[in-house]
PDB file of C-alpha atoms in Angstrom:
ATOM      1  CA  MET A 527      -4.508  13.532  18.203  1.00  0.00           C
ATOM      2  CA  TRP A 528      -6.019  10.242  19.313  1.00  0.00           C
ATOM      3  CA  HIS A 529      -9.454  11.437  18.216  1.00  0.00           C
ATOM      4  CA  VAL A 530      -8.023  11.774  14.677  1.00  0.00           C
ATOM      5  CA  VAL A 531      -6.762   8.185  14.822  1.00  0.00           C
ATOM      6  CA  ALA A 532     -10.134   6.969  16.136  1.00  0.00           C
ATOM      7  CA  ALA A 533     -11.961   8.824  13.362  1.00  0.00           C
ATOM      8  CA  GLY A 534      -9.649   7.217  10.787  1.00  0.00           C
ATOM      9  CA  PHE A 535     -10.362   3.748  12.135  1.00  0.00           C
ATOM     10  CA  LEU A 536     -14.059   4.460  11.639  1.00  0.00           C
ATOM     11  CA  PHE A 537     -13.818   6.271   8.306  1.00  0.00           C
ATOM     12  CA  PHE A 538     -11.625   3.997   6.170  1.00  0.00           C
ATOM     13  CA  PRO A 539     -13.135   0.599   7.075  1.00  0.00           C
ATOM     14  CA  GLY A 540     -16.595   2.191   7.034  1.00  0.00           C
ATOM     15  CA  LEU A 541     -16.067   3.576   3.527  1.00  0.00           C
ATOM     16  CA  TYR A 542     -14.721   0.190   2.406  1.00  0.00           C
ATOM     17  CA  HIS A 543     -17.805  -1.686   3.601  1.00  0.00           C
ATOM     18  CA  LEU A 544     -20.127   0.982   2.145  1.00  0.00           C
ATOM     19  CA  CYS A 545     -18.420   0.685  -1.255  1.00  0.00           C
ATOM     20  CA  LYS A 546     -18.603  -3.079  -1.045  1.00  0.00           C
ATOM     21  CA  ARG A 547     -22.344  -3.006  -0.371  1.00  0.00           C
ATOM     22  CA  CYS A 548     -22.876  -0.603  -3.280  1.00  0.00           C
ATOM     23  CA  ALA A 549     -20.798  -2.832  -5.570  1.00  0.00           C
ATOM     24  CA  CYS A 550     -22.860  -5.881  -4.546  1.00  0.00           C
ATOM     25  CA  TRP A 551     -26.025  -3.962  -5.373  1.00  0.00           C
ATOM     26  CA  ALA A 552     -24.696  -2.612  -8.694  1.00  0.00           C
ATOM     27  CA  ARG A 553     -23.050  -5.841  -9.881  1.00  0.00           C
ATOM     28  CA  PRO A 554     -24.818  -8.845  -8.347  1.00  0.00           C
ATOM     29  CA  GLY A 555     -23.174 -12.174  -9.003  1.00  0.00           C
ATOM     30  CA  TRP A 556     -19.589 -10.957  -9.063  1.00  0.00           C
ATOM     31  CA  PRO A 557     -16.963 -12.958  -7.148  1.00  0.00           C
ATOM     32  CA  GLU A 558     -16.303 -11.686  -3.631  1.00  0.00           C
ATOM     33  CA  ALA A 559     -12.693 -10.901  -4.582  1.00  0.00           C
ATOM     34  CA  ASP A 560     -13.895  -8.410  -7.223  1.00  0.00           C
ATOM     35  CA  TYR A 561     -16.071  -6.556  -4.723  1.00  0.00           C
ATOM     36  CA  SER A 562     -13.138  -6.405  -2.302  1.00  0.00           C
ATOM     37  CA  LEU A 563     -10.685  -5.147  -4.915  1.00  0.00           C
ATOM     38  CA  ILE A 564     -12.925  -2.411  -6.283  1.00  0.00           C
ATOM     39  CA  SER A 565     -13.951  -1.249  -2.800  1.00  0.00           C
ATOM     40  CA  SER A 566     -10.364  -1.090  -1.557  1.00  0.00           C
ATOM     41  CA  ARG A 567      -9.275   0.789  -4.678  1.00  0.00           C
ATOM     42  CA  ILE A 568     -11.984   3.397  -4.174  1.00  0.00           C
ATOM     43  CA  VAL A 569     -10.870   3.906  -0.573  1.00  0.00           C
ATOM     44  CA  SER A 570      -7.242   4.186  -1.730  1.00  0.00           C
ATOM     45  CA  SER A 571      -8.279   6.835  -4.261  1.00  0.00           C
ATOM     46  CA  VAL A 572     -10.105   8.856  -1.600  1.00  0.00           C
ATOM     47  CA  GLN A 573      -7.087   8.662   0.684  1.00  0.00           C
ATOM     48  CA  GLY A 574      -4.797   9.649  -2.186  1.00  0.00           C
ATOM     49  CA  VAL A 575      -6.835  12.761  -2.941  1.00  0.00           C
ATOM     50  CA  LEU A 576      -7.019  13.752   0.740  1.00  0.00           C
ATOM     51  CA  ALA A 577      -3.268  13.281   1.173  1.00  0.00           C
ATOM     52  CA  ALA A 578      -2.343  15.164  -2.020  1.00  0.00           C
ATOM     53  CA  VAL A 579      -4.617  18.104  -1.220  1.00  0.00           C
ATOM     54  CA  SER A 580      -3.219  18.246   2.326  1.00  0.00           C
ATOM     55  CA  GLY A 581       0.319  18.145   0.937  1.00  0.00           C
ATOM     56  CA  ILE A 582      -0.316  20.962  -1.543  1.00  0.00           C
ATOM     57  CA  ILE A 583      -1.771  23.116   1.245  1.00  0.00           C
ATOM     58  CA  VAL A 584       1.268  22.464   3.439  1.00  0.00           C
ATOM     59  CA  ILE A 585       3.788  23.143   0.642  1.00  0.00           C
ATOM     60  CA  THR A 586       2.168  26.405  -0.420  1.00  0.00           C
ATOM     61  CA  SER A 587       1.875  27.568   3.204  1.00  0.00           C
ATOM     62  CA  CYS A 588       5.487  26.894   4.239  1.00  0.00           C
ATOM     63  CA  LYS A 589       7.762  29.586   2.847  1.00  0.00           C
ATOM     64  CA  ASP A 590      10.658  28.493   5.047  1.00  0.00           C
ATOM     65  CA  VAL A 591      11.272  24.889   4.007  1.00  0.00           C
ATOM     66  CA  LYS A 592      12.896  23.991   7.315  1.00  0.00           C
ATOM     67  CA  TYR A 593      11.124  25.839  10.100  1.00  0.00           C
ATOM     68  CA  ASP A 594       7.643  26.873   8.924  1.00  0.00           C
ATOM     69  CA  ARG A 595       4.791  24.863  10.447  1.00  0.00           C
ATOM     70  CA  HIS A 596       1.321  23.854   9.285  1.00  0.00           C
ATOM     71  CA  TRP A 597      -1.061  21.821  11.417  1.00  0.00           C
ATOM     72  CA  LEU A 598      -2.065  19.560   8.502  1.00  0.00           C
ATOM     73  CA  ALA A 599       1.442  18.101   8.211  1.00  0.00           C
ATOM     74  CA  THR A 600       1.314  16.422  11.616  1.00  0.00           C
ATOM     75  CA  THR A 601      -2.428  15.803  11.608  1.00  0.00           C
ATOM     76  CA  TYR A 602      -2.370  13.862   8.361  1.00  0.00           C
ATOM     77  CA  LEU A 603       0.466  11.685   9.619  1.00  0.00           C
ATOM     78  CA  TRP A 604      -1.905  10.604  12.387  1.00  0.00           C
ATOM     79  CA  VAL A 605      -4.535   9.897   9.726  1.00  0.00           C
ATOM     80  CA  LEU A 606      -2.081   7.610   7.936  1.00  0.00           C
ATOM     81  CA  ILE A 607      -1.842   5.279  10.943  1.00  0.00           C
ATOM     82  CA  PRO A 608      -5.436   3.960  10.699  1.00  0.00           C
ATOM     83  CA  TYR A 609      -5.266   4.028   6.903  1.00  0.00           C
ATOM     84  CA  MET A 610      -2.150   1.844   6.755  1.00  0.00           C
ATOM     85  CA  VAL A 611      -3.631  -0.573   9.295  1.00  0.00           C
ATOM     86  CA  TYR A 612      -6.902  -0.689   7.337  1.00  0.00           C
ATOM     87  CA  ASP A 613      -5.118  -1.090   3.976  1.00  0.00           C
ATOM     88  CA  THR A 614      -3.066  -4.006   5.296  1.00  0.00           C
ATOM     89  CA  TYR A 615      -6.324  -5.599   6.464  1.00  0.00           C
ATOM     90  CA  ALA A 616      -7.970  -4.938   3.074  1.00  0.00           C
ATOM     91  CA  MET A 617      -4.939  -6.302   1.222  1.00  0.00           C
ATOM     92  CA  PHE A 618      -5.106  -9.518   3.260  1.00  0.00           C
ATOM     93  CA  PHE A 619      -8.803  -9.971   2.580  1.00  0.00           C
ATOM     94  CA  ARG A 620      -8.378  -9.397  -1.158  1.00  0.00           C
ATOM     95  CA  HIS A 621      -6.173 -12.475  -1.192  1.00  0.00           C
ATOM     96  CA  TRP A 622      -8.512 -14.280   1.227  1.00  0.00           C
ATOM     97  CA  TYR A 623     -11.474 -13.859  -1.113  1.00  0.00           C
ATOM     98  CA  LYS A 624      -9.344 -14.625  -4.171  1.00  0.00           C
ATOM     99  CA  CYS A 625      -8.244 -17.967  -2.697  1.00  0.00           C
ATOM    100  CA  LYS A 626     -11.802 -18.703  -1.611  1.00  0.00           C
ATOM    101  CA  ASP A 627     -13.292 -17.892  -5.022  1.00  0.00           C
ATOM    102  CA  SER A 628     -10.642 -19.821  -6.946  1.00  0.00           C
ATOM    103  CA  LYS A 629     -10.909 -22.814  -4.596  1.00  0.00           C
ATOM    104  CA  VAL A 630      -7.246 -23.547  -5.275  1.00  0.00           C
ATOM    105  CA  LEU A 631      -5.666 -24.142  -1.876  1.00  0.00           C
ATOM    106  CA  ASN A 632      -2.766 -26.376  -3.019  1.00  0.00           C
ATOM    107  CA  GLY A 633      -3.307 -28.763  -0.132  1.00  0.00           C
ATOM    108  CA  LYS A 634      -3.078 -25.976   2.454  1.00  0.00           C
ATOM    109  CA  ASP A 635      -5.719 -24.510   4.710  1.00  0.00           C
ATOM    110  CA  HIS A 636      -7.368 -21.275   3.666  1.00  0.00           C
ATOM    111  CA  PHE A 637      -5.283 -19.023   5.914  1.00  0.00           C
ATOM    112  CA  SER A 638      -1.980 -20.531   4.764  1.00  0.00           C
ATOM    113  CA  SER A 639      -2.971 -20.197   1.116  1.00  0.00           C
ATOM    114  CA  THR A 640      -3.966 -16.582   1.692  1.00  0.00           C
ATOM    115  CA  MET A 641      -0.671 -15.738   3.389  1.00  0.00           C
ATOM    116  CA  ASN A 642       1.265 -17.479   0.634  1.00  0.00           C
ATOM    117  CA  SER A 643      -0.590 -15.481  -2.021  1.00  0.00           C
ATOM    118  CA  LEU A 644      -0.115 -12.231  -0.096  1.00  0.00           C
ATOM    119  CA  LEU A 645       3.621 -12.741   0.373  1.00  0.00           C
ATOM    120  CA  GLN A 646       4.151 -13.784  -3.238  1.00  0.00           C
ATOM    121  CA  LYS A 647       2.203 -11.003  -4.937  1.00  0.00           C
ATOM    122  CA  ASP A 648       2.211  -8.081  -2.494  1.00  0.00           C
ATOM    123  CA  PHE A 649       5.378  -8.611  -0.479  1.00  0.00           C
ATOM    124  CA  LEU A 650       6.923  -5.244  -1.345  1.00  0.00           C
ATOM    125  CA  MET A 651       3.681  -3.415  -0.578  1.00  0.00           C
ATOM    126  CA  LEU A 652       3.426  -5.246   2.759  1.00  0.00           C
ATOM    127  CA  VAL A 653       7.002  -4.238   3.634  1.00  0.00           C
ATOM    128  CA  HIS A 654       6.149  -0.664   2.594  1.00  0.00           C
ATOM    129  CA  HIS A 655       3.155  -0.569   4.963  1.00  0.00           C
ATOM    130  CA  ILE A 656       5.060  -2.102   7.882  1.00  0.00           C
ATOM    131  CA  SER A 657       8.006   0.265   7.347  1.00  0.00           C
ATOM    132  CA  LEU A 658       5.714   3.273   7.361  1.00  0.00           C
ATOM    133  CA  LEU A 659       3.972   2.174  10.554  1.00  0.00           C
ATOM    134  CA  THR A 660       7.093   1.174  12.477  1.00  0.00           C
ATOM    135  CA  VAL A 661       9.781   3.557  11.163  1.00  0.00           C
ATOM    136  CA  LEU A 662       8.732   6.500   9.004  1.00  0.00           C
ATOM    137  CA  LEU A 663       5.571   7.575  10.829  1.00  0.00           C
ATOM    138  CA  PRO A 664       7.238   7.480  14.277  1.00  0.00           C
ATOM    139  CA  ILE A 665      10.077   9.593  12.851  1.00  0.00           C
ATOM    140  CA  GLY A 666       7.604  12.076  11.367  1.00  0.00           C
ATOM    141  CA  LEU A 667       5.494  12.281  14.513  1.00  0.00           C
ATOM    142  CA  PHE A 668       7.980  12.083  17.387  1.00  0.00           C
ATOM    143  CA  ILE A 669      11.612  12.390  16.266  1.00  0.00           C
ATOM    144  CA  ARG A 670      11.789  15.194  13.697  1.00  0.00           C
ATOM    145  CA  GLY A 671      10.643  17.763  16.269  1.00  0.00           C
ATOM    146  CA  ASP A 672       9.312  21.108  15.034  1.00  0.00           C
ATOM    147  CA  ILE A 673      11.000  21.143  11.637  1.00  0.00           C
ATOM    148  CA  GLY A 674      10.342  19.770   8.172  1.00  0.00           C
ATOM    149  CA  ASP A 675       6.601  20.307   7.635  1.00  0.00           C
ATOM    150  CA  PHE A 676       7.377  21.379   4.054  1.00  0.00           C
ATOM    151  CA  TYR A 677       8.959  18.005   3.328  1.00  0.00           C
ATOM    152  CA  ILE A 678       6.084  16.130   4.946  1.00  0.00           C
ATOM    153  CA  GLY A 679       3.820  18.032   2.547  1.00  0.00           C
ATOM    154  CA  CYS A 680       6.001  16.963  -0.389  1.00  0.00           C
ATOM    155  CA  LEU A 681       5.739  13.312   0.620  1.00  0.00           C
ATOM    156  CA  LEU A 682       1.958  13.618   0.926  1.00  0.00           C
ATOM    157  CA  VAL A 683       1.740  15.000  -2.616  1.00  0.00           C
ATOM    158  CA  ALA A 684       3.294  11.710  -3.778  1.00  0.00           C
ATOM    159  CA  GLU A 685      -0.155  10.178  -3.236  1.00  0.00           C
ATOM    160  CA  LEU A 686      -1.513  12.147  -6.213  1.00  0.00           C
ATOM    161  CA  SER A 687      -0.751   9.191  -8.477  1.00  0.00           C
ATOM    162  CA  THR A 688      -2.796   6.760  -6.351  1.00  0.00           C
ATOM    163  CA  PRO A 689      -6.278   7.542  -7.791  1.00  0.00           C
ATOM    164  CA  PHE A 690      -5.008   6.906 -11.341  1.00  0.00           C
ATOM    165  CA  VAL A 691      -3.269   3.661 -10.332  1.00  0.00           C
ATOM    166  CA  SER A 692      -6.462   2.540  -8.581  1.00  0.00           C
ATOM    167  CA  LEU A 693      -8.654   3.452 -11.558  1.00  0.00           C
ATOM    168  CA  GLY A 694      -6.417   1.354 -13.795  1.00  0.00           C
ATOM    169  CA  LYS A 695      -6.904  -1.666 -11.506  1.00  0.00           C
ATOM    170  CA  ILE A 696     -10.666  -1.141 -11.493  1.00  0.00           C
ATOM    171  CA  LEU A 697     -10.847  -0.878 -15.294  1.00  0.00           C
ATOM    172  CA  ILE A 698      -8.885  -4.112 -15.659  1.00  0.00           C
ATOM    173  CA  GLN A 699     -11.207  -5.810 -13.175  1.00  0.00           C
ATOM    174  CA  MET A 700     -14.159  -4.676 -15.297  1.00  0.00           C
ATOM    175  CA  ASN A 701     -12.510  -6.034 -18.479  1.00  0.00           C
ATOM    176  CA  LEU A 702     -12.000  -2.549 -19.877  1.00  0.00           C
ATOM    177  CA  GLN A 703      -8.233  -2.850 -20.291  1.00  0.00           C
ATOM    178  CA  ASN A 704      -8.523  -2.229 -24.047  1.00  0.00           C
ATOM    179  CA  SER A 705     -10.715   0.850 -23.696  1.00  0.00           C
ATOM    180  CA  LEU A 706      -9.629   4.390 -24.554  1.00  0.00           C
ATOM    181  CA  LEU A 707     -10.241   5.400 -20.925  1.00  0.00           C
ATOM    182  CA  HIS A 708      -7.714   2.828 -19.746  1.00  0.00           C
ATOM    183  CA  LYS A 709      -5.092   4.075 -22.209  1.00  0.00           C
ATOM    184  CA  VAL A 710      -5.636   7.710 -21.229  1.00  0.00           C
ATOM    185  CA  ASN A 711      -5.553   6.783 -17.561  1.00  0.00           C
ATOM    186  CA  GLY A 712      -2.309   4.880 -18.172  1.00  0.00           C
ATOM    187  CA  ALA A 713      -0.718   8.075 -19.470  1.00  0.00           C
ATOM    188  CA  PHE A 714      -1.837   9.924 -16.320  1.00  0.00           C
ATOM    189  CA  VAL A 715      -0.365   7.132 -14.184  1.00  0.00           C
ATOM    190  CA  LEU A 716       3.013   7.516 -15.899  1.00  0.00           C
ATOM    191  CA  VAL A 717       3.076  11.303 -15.635  1.00  0.00           C
ATOM    192  CA  THR A 718       1.806  11.634 -12.064  1.00  0.00           C
ATOM    193  CA  PHE A 719       3.964   8.796 -10.754  1.00  0.00           C
ATOM    194  CA  PHE A 720       7.108  10.183 -12.380  1.00  0.00           C
ATOM    195  CA  VAL A 721       6.482  13.771 -11.311  1.00  0.00           C
ATOM    196  CA  CYS A 722       5.115  13.129  -7.812  1.00  0.00           C
ATOM    197  CA  ARG A 723       7.179  10.110  -6.767  1.00  0.00           C
ATOM    198  CA  ILE A 724      10.465  10.415  -8.693  1.00  0.00           C
ATOM    199  CA  LEU A 725      11.034  14.119  -9.464  1.00  0.00           C
ATOM    200  CA  LEU A 726       9.685  14.871  -5.996  1.00  0.00           C
ATOM    201  CA  PHE A 727      13.053  14.104  -4.387  1.00  0.00           C
ATOM    202  CA  PRO A 728      15.203  16.382  -6.598  1.00  0.00           C
ATOM    203  CA  PHE A 729      12.549  19.061  -6.002  1.00  0.00           C
ATOM    204  CA  MET A 730      12.958  18.769  -2.214  1.00  0.00           C
ATOM    205  CA  TYR A 731      16.740  19.105  -2.544  1.00  0.00           C
ATOM    206  CA  TYR A 732      16.270  22.034  -4.949  1.00  0.00           C
ATOM    207  CA  ALA A 733      13.922  23.824  -2.518  1.00  0.00           C
ATOM    208  CA  TYR A 734      16.461  23.448   0.291  1.00  0.00           C
ATOM    209  CA  GLY A 735      19.317  24.649  -1.906  1.00  0.00           C
ATOM    210  CA  LYS A 736      17.339  27.629  -3.164  1.00  0.00           C
ATOM    211  CA  GLN A 737      16.540  28.820   0.355  1.00  0.00           C
ATOM    212  CA  PHE A 738      20.082  28.463   1.672  1.00  0.00           C
ATOM    213  CA  GLY A 739      21.913  29.452  -1.518  1.00  0.00           C
ATOM    214  CA  ILE A 740      23.436  26.016  -2.159  1.00  0.00           C
ATOM    215  CA  PRO A 741      23.777  24.498  -5.669  1.00  0.00           C
ATOM    216  CA  LEU A 742      21.580  21.437  -6.142  1.00  0.00           C
ATOM    217  CA  TYR A 743      24.507  19.029  -6.510  1.00  0.00           C
ATOM    218  CA  LYS A 744      25.971  20.202  -3.177  1.00  0.00           C
ATOM    219  CA  VAL A 745      22.778  19.875  -1.143  1.00  0.00           C
ATOM    220  CA  PRO A 746      23.268  16.164  -0.255  1.00  0.00           C
ATOM    221  CA  PHE A 747      26.624  17.098   1.319  1.00  0.00           C
ATOM    222  CA  ASN A 748      25.101  19.944   3.367  1.00  0.00           C
ATOM    223  CA  ILE A 749      22.303  18.037   5.083  1.00  0.00           C
ATOM    224  CA  PRO A 750      22.525  15.305   7.742  1.00  0.00           C
ATOM    225  CA  LEU A 751      23.422  11.838   6.479  1.00  0.00           C
ATOM    226  CA  HIS A 752      20.261  10.292   7.930  1.00  0.00           C
ATOM    227  CA  CYS A 753      18.166  12.596   5.709  1.00  0.00           C
ATOM    228  CA  ASN A 754      19.880  11.247   2.594  1.00  0.00           C
ATOM    229  CA  ILE A 755      19.503   7.667   3.803  1.00  0.00           C
ATOM    230  CA  THR A 756      15.798   8.165   4.536  1.00  0.00           C
ATOM    231  CA  ASN A 757      15.176   9.753   1.147  1.00  0.00           C
ATOM    232  CA  ALA A 758      17.043   6.940  -0.604  1.00  0.00           C
ATOM    233  CA  ALA A 759      15.051   4.317   1.308  1.00  0.00           C
ATOM    234  CA  ILE A 760      11.762   5.965   0.321  1.00  0.00           C
ATOM    235  CA  MET A 761      12.787   6.583  -3.290  1.00  0.00           C
ATOM    236  CA  ALA A 762      14.140   3.094  -4.034  1.00  0.00           C
ATOM    237  CA  PRO A 763      10.764   1.278  -4.119  1.00  0.00           C
ATOM    238  CA  GLN A 764       9.261   4.177  -6.082  1.00  0.00           C
ATOM    239  CA  ILE A 765      11.851   3.659  -8.835  1.00  0.00           C
ATOM    240  CA  TYR A 766      11.107  -0.078  -8.871  1.00  0.00           C
ATOM    241  CA  TRP A 767       7.345   0.502  -9.075  1.00  0.00           C
ATOM    242  CA  PHE A 768       7.842   3.074 -11.827  1.00  0.00           C
ATOM    243  CA  TRP A 769       9.878   0.522 -13.783  1.00  0.00           C
ATOM    244  CA  LEU A 770       7.004  -1.971 -13.433  1.00  0.00           C
ATOM    245  CA  ILE A 771       4.523   0.689 -14.584  1.00  0.00           C
ATOM    246  CA  CYS A 772       6.677   1.461 -17.626  1.00  0.00           C
ATOM    247  CA  ARG A 773       6.762  -2.237 -18.533  1.00  0.00           C
ATOM    248  CA  LYS A 774       2.980  -2.459 -18.303  1.00  0.00           C
ATOM    249  CA  ALA A 775       2.572   0.755 -20.305  1.00  0.00           C
ATOM    250  CA  LYS A 776       4.879  -0.542 -23.021  1.00  0.00           C
ATOM    251  CA  LYS A 777       2.846  -3.732 -23.255  1.00  0.00           C
ATOM    252  CA  LEU A 778      -0.455  -1.819 -23.248  1.00  0.00           C
ATOM    253  CA  TYR A 779       0.477   0.619 -26.021  1.00  0.00           C
ATOM    254  CA  SER A 780       2.356  -2.019 -28.045  1.00  0.00           C
ATOM    255  CA  ASN A 781      -0.750  -4.212 -28.098  1.00  0.00           C
ATOM    256  CA  SER A 782      -2.817  -1.173 -29.068  1.00  0.00           C
ATOM    257  CA  ASN A 783      -0.533  -0.355 -32.012  1.00  0.00           C
ATOM    258  CA  SER A 784      -0.444  -4.001 -33.095  1.00  0.00           C
ATOM    259  CA  GLY A 785      -4.233  -4.067 -33.126  1.00  0.00           C
ATOM    260  CA  LYS A 786      -4.355  -0.970 -35.337  1.00  0.00           C
ATOM    261  CA  ASN A 787      -1.899  -2.442 -37.843  1.00  0.00           C
ATOM    262  CA  ARG A 788      -3.919  -5.608 -38.400  1.00  0.00           C
TER     263      ARG A 788
END
């Protein structure tokens, strides 16, 4: 699968730089940080669509939730390695350009200011990326053996919310946060994130219980403890992010209603 990894290391950074060049051509005079943000969000959206489509194919192909196999489940895990490395790189450079454009270094050198900004604003996302690369992907590729492709497909479907989250960031960057498109997109963010990242976990337990004739509430007691721990570790940040999204949505729609009542 090393050719898949090599292709990913060419595809994701290549798409990022292509998007950045197109953004420079379409919007000359923008700060470098804006070009970086929009380009990285487009790449994230592409990856989200690819992952979600792959996940849906795997889920619909695996009738036995434990033992059925589909080549896309393992292949896309290899794709995630270069993507996570690239996205960490892109996340760093978003803060690099932001510090450079703002020219506010707080007495520190550029690299130190960038790292400080990254750790303050994207710490949880950085931990998420590192955890995937060092723990979850090795488990999915080397430790789980020949079982669980169905559940890998479920986790890939979680990326369905990414294009809507990315579009929201792009609209804000383009000062369209008060537009109807942004409000409609916000509703899609809420629905897709809740369904694909929160309800996803009860669905996986339900699918297991349905196949083996176990009530949903008993499933956690009939699977290995490490499976429950892994699911809890993956679900915890999703709940936190969903809470943040709900706060932003409340603010967005409250401001919209206040504007209508004036």
